[in-house]
Coordinates of N, CA and C in Angstrom, one line a residue:
X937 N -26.5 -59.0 -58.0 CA -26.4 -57.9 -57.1 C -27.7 -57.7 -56.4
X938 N -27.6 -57.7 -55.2 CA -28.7 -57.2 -54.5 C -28.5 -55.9 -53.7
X939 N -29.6 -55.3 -53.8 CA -29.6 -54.0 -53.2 C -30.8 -53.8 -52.6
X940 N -30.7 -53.0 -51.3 CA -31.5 -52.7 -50.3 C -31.9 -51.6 -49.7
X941 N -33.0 -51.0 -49.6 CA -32.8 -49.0 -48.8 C -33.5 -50.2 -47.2
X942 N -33.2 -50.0 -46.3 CA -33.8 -50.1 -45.0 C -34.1 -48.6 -44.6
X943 N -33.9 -47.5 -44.9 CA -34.5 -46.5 -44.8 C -33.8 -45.6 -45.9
X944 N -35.0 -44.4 -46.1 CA -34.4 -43.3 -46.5 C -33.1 -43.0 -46.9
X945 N -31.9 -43.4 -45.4 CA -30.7 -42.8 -45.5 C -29.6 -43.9 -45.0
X946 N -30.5 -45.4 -45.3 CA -29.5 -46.2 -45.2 C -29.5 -48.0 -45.8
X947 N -28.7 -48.0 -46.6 CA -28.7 -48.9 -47.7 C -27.8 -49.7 -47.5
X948 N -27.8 -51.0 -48.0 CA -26.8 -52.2 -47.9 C -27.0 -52.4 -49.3
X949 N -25.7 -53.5 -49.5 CA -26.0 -53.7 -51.0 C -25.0 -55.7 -50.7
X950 N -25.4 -56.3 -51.7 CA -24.1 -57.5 -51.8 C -24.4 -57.9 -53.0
X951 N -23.0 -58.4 -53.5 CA -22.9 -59.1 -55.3 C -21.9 -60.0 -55.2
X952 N -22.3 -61.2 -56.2 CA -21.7 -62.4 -55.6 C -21.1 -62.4 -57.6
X953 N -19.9 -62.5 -57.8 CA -19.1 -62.9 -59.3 C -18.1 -64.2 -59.2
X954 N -18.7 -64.2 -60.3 CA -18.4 -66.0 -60.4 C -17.3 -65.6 -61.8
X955 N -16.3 -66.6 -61.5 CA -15.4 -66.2 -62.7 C -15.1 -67.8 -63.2
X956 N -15.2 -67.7 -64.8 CA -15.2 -69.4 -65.3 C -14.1 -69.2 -66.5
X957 N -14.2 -70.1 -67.1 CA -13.6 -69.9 -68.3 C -11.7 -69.3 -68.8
X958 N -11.3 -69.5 -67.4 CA -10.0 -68.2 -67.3 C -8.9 -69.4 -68.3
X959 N -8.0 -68.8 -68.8 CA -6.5 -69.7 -69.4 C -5.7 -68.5 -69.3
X960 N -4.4 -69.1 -69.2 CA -3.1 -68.6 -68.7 C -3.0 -67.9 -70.1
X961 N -2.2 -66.7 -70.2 CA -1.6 -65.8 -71.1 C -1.1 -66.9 -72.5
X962 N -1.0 -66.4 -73.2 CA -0.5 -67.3 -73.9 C -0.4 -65.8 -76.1
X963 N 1.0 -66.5 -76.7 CA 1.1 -65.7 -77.6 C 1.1 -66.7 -78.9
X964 N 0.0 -66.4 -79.7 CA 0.1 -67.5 -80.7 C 1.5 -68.3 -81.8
X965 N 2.5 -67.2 -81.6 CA 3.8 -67.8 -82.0 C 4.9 -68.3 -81.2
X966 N 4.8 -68.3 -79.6 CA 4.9 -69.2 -78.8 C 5.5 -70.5 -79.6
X967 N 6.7 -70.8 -78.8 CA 7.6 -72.2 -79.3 C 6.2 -73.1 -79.1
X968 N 5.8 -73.3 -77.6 CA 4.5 -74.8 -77.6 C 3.8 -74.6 -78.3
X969 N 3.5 -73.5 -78.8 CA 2.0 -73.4 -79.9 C 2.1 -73.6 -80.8
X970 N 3.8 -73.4 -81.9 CA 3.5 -74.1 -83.2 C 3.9 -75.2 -83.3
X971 N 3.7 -76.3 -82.3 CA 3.3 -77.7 -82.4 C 2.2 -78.2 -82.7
X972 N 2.1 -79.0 -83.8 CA 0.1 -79.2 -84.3 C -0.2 -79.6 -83.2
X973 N 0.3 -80.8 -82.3 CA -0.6 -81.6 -80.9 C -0.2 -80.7 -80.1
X974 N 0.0 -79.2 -79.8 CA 0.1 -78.6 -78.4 C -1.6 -78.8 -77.6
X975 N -0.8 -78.7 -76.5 CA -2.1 -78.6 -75.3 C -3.4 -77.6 -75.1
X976 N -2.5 -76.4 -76.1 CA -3.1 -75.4 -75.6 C -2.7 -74.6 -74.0
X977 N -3.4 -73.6 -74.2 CA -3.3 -72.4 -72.9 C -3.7 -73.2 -71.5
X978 N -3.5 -73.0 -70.4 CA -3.4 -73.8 -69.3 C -5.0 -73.2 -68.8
X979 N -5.8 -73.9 -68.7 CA -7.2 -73.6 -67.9 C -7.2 -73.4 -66.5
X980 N -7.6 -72.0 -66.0 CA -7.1 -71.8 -64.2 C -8.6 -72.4 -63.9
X981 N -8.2 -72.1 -62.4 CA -9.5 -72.7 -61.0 C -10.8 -71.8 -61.7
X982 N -12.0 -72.0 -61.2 CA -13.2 -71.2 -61.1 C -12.8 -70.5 -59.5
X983 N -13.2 -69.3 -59.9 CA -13.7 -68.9 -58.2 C -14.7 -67.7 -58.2
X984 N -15.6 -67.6 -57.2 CA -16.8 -66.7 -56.7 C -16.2 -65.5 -55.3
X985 N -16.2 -64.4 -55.7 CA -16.3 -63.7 -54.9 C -17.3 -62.9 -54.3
X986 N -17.5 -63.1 -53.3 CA -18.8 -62.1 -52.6 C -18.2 -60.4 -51.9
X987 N -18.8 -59.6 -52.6 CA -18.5 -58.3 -52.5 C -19.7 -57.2 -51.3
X988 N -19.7 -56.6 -50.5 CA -21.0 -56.2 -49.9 C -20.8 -54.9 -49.7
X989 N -21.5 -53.7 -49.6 CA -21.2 -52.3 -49.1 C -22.6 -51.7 -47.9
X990 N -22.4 -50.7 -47.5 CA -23.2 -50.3 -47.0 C -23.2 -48.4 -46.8
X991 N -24.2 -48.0 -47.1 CA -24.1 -46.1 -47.2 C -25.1 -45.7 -46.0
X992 N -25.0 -44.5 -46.2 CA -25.8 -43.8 -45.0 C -25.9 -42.2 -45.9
X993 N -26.9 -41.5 -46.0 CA -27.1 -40.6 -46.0 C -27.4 -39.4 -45.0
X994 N -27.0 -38.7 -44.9 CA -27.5 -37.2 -43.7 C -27.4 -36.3 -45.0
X995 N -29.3 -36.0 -44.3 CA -29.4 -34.5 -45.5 C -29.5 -33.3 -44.5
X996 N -29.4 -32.4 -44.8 CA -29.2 -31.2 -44.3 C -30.2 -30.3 -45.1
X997 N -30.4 -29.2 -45.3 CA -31.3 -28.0 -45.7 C -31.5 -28.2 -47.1
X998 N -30.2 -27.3 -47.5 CA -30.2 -28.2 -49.2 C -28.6 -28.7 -49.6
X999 N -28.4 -29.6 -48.7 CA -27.1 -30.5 -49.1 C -27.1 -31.8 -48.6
X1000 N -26.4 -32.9 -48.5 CA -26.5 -34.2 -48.4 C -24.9 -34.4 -47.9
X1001 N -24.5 -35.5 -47.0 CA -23.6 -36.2 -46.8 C -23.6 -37.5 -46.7
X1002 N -22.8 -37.7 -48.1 CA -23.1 -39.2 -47.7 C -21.8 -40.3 -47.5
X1003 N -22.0 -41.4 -46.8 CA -21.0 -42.0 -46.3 C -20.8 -43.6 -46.8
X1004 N -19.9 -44.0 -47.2 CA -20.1 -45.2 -47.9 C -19.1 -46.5 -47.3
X1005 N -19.0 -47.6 -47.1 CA -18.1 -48.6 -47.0 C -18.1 -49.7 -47.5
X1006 N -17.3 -50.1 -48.2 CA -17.3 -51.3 -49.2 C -16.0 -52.8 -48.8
X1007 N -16.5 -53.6 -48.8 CA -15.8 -54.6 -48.5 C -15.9 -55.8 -49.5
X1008 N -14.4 -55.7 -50.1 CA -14.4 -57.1 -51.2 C -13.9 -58.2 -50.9
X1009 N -14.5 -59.2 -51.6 CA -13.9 -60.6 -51.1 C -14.3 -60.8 -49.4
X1010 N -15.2 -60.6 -49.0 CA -15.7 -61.1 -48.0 C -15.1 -61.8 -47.6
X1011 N -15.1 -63.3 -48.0 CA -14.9 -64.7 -47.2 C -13.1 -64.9 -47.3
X1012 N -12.4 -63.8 -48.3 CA -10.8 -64.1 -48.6 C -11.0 -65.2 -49.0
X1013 N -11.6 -65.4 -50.6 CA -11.4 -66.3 -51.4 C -9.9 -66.7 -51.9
X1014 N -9.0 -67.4 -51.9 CA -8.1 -67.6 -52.4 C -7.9 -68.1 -54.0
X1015 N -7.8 -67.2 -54.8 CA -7.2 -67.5 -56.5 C -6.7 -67.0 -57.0
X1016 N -6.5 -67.8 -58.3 CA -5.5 -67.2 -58.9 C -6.0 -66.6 -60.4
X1017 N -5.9 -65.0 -60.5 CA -6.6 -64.4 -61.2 C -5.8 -64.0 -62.7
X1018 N -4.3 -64.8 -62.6 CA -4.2 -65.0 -64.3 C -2.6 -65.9 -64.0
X1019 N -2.3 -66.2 -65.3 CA -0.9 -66.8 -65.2 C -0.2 -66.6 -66.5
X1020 N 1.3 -66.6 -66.6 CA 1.7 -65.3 -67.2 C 2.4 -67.0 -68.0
X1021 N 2.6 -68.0 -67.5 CA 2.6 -69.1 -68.1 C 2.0 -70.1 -68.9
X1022 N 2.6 -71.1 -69.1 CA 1.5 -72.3 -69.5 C 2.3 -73.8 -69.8
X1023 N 2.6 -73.9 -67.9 CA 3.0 -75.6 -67.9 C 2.3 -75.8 -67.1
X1024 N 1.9 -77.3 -68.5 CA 1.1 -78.3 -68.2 C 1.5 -79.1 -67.2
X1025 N 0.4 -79.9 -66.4 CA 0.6 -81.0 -65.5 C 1.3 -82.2 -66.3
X1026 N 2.1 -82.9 -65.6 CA 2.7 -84.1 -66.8 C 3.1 -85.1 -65.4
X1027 N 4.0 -86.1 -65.8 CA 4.1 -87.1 -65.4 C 5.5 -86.3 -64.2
X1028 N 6.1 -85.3 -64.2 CA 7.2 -84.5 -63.4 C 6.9 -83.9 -62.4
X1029 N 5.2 -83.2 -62.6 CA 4.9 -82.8 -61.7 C 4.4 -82.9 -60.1
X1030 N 5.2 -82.1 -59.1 CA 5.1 -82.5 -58.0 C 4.0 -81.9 -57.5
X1031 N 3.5 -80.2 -57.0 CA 2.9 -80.4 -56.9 C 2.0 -79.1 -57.6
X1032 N -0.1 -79.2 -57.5 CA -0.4 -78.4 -57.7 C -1.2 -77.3 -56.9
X1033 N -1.8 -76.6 -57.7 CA -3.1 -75.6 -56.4 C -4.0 -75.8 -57.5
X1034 N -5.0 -76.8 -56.9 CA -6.5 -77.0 -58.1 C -6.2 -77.3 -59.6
X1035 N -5.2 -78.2 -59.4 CA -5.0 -78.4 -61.2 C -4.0 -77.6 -61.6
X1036 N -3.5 -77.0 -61.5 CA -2.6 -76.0 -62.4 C -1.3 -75.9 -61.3
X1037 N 0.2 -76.4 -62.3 CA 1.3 -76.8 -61.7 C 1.4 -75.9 -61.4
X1038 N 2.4 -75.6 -59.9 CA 3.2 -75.1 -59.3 C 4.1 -74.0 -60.3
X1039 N 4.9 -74.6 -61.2 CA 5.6 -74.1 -61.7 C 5.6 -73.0 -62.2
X1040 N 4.3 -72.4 -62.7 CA 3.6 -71.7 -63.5 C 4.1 -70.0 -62.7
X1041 N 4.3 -69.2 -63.7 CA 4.2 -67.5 -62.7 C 2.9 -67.0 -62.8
X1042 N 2.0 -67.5 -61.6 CA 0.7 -66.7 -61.4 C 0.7 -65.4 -60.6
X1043 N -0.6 -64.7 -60.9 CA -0.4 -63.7 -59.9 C -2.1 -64.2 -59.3
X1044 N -1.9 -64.0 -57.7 CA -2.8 -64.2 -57.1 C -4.3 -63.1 -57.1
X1045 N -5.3 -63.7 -56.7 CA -6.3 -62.2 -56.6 C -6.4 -61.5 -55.2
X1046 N -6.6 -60.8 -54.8 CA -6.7 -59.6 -53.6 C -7.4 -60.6 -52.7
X1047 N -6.9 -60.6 -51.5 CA -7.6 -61.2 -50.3 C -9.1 -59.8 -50.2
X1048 N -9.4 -59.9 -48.7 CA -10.3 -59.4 -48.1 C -9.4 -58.2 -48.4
X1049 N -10.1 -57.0 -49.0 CA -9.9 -55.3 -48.9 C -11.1 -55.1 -48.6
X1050 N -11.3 -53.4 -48.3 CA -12.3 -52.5 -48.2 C -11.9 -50.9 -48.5
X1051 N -12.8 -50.4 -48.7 CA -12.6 -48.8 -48.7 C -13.7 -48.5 -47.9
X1052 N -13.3 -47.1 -47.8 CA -14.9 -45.8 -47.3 C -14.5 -44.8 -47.7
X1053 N -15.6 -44.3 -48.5 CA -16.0 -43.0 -49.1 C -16.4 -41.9 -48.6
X1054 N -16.2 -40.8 -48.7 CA -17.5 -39.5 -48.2 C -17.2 -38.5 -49.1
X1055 N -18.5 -38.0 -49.3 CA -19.1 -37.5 -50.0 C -19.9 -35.9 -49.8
X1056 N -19.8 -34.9 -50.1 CA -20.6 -33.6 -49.6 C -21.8 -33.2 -50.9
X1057 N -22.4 -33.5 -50.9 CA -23.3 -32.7 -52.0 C -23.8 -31.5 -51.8
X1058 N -23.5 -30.1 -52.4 CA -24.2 -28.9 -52.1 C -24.7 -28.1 -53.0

């Protein structure tokens, strides 16, 4: 995360997450799992998302307004942020997205969103 004041009453910020390590859902009494040679849980994609905001403050006498906007997924990274399955790639399979069959019920992660905030302090 980086963060920034360019002035007093106005700040930028960006944070870059990196996601590794993810496997599809999986319940340890699962029919594939009590096979001694199962494959195991299905390993998804890595992916990085870059997140950035930027605020502004207006102070007043003795109060503050402050104004905020946030924008996630900058670049609309495309992935997939879990999978409620776990089929394996095999000799059937037609096609995939980064390794992990088609077949599979994933749910995707959020394209490009944003919000904006405001705020009255008094």
């Amino acid at each position: 995360m980086v963060d920034y004041e360019i002035t007093n009453a106005l700040g930028v910020d960006a944070g870059l997450r990196y996601f590794d390590n993810l496997y599809a859902d999986f319940a340890p009494n699962d029919q594939e799992f009590l096979n001694p040679d199962n494959k195991g849980a299905v390993e998804l994609p890595n992916y990085t998302v870059v997140d950035a905001g930027i605020d502004y403050r207006f102070s007043f006498d003795k109060s503050d307004l402050f104004l905020r906007l946030n924008v996630n997924n900058i670049f609309d990274e495309e992935y997939i942020s879990e999978s409620l399955t776990n089929i394996h790639t095999d000799s059937n399979t037609e096609n995939t997205y980064q390794g992990v069959d088609y077949r599979n019920s994933v749910n995707w992660g959020f394209g490009t969103t944003w919000n904006f905030s405001v705020s009255y302090n008094f």
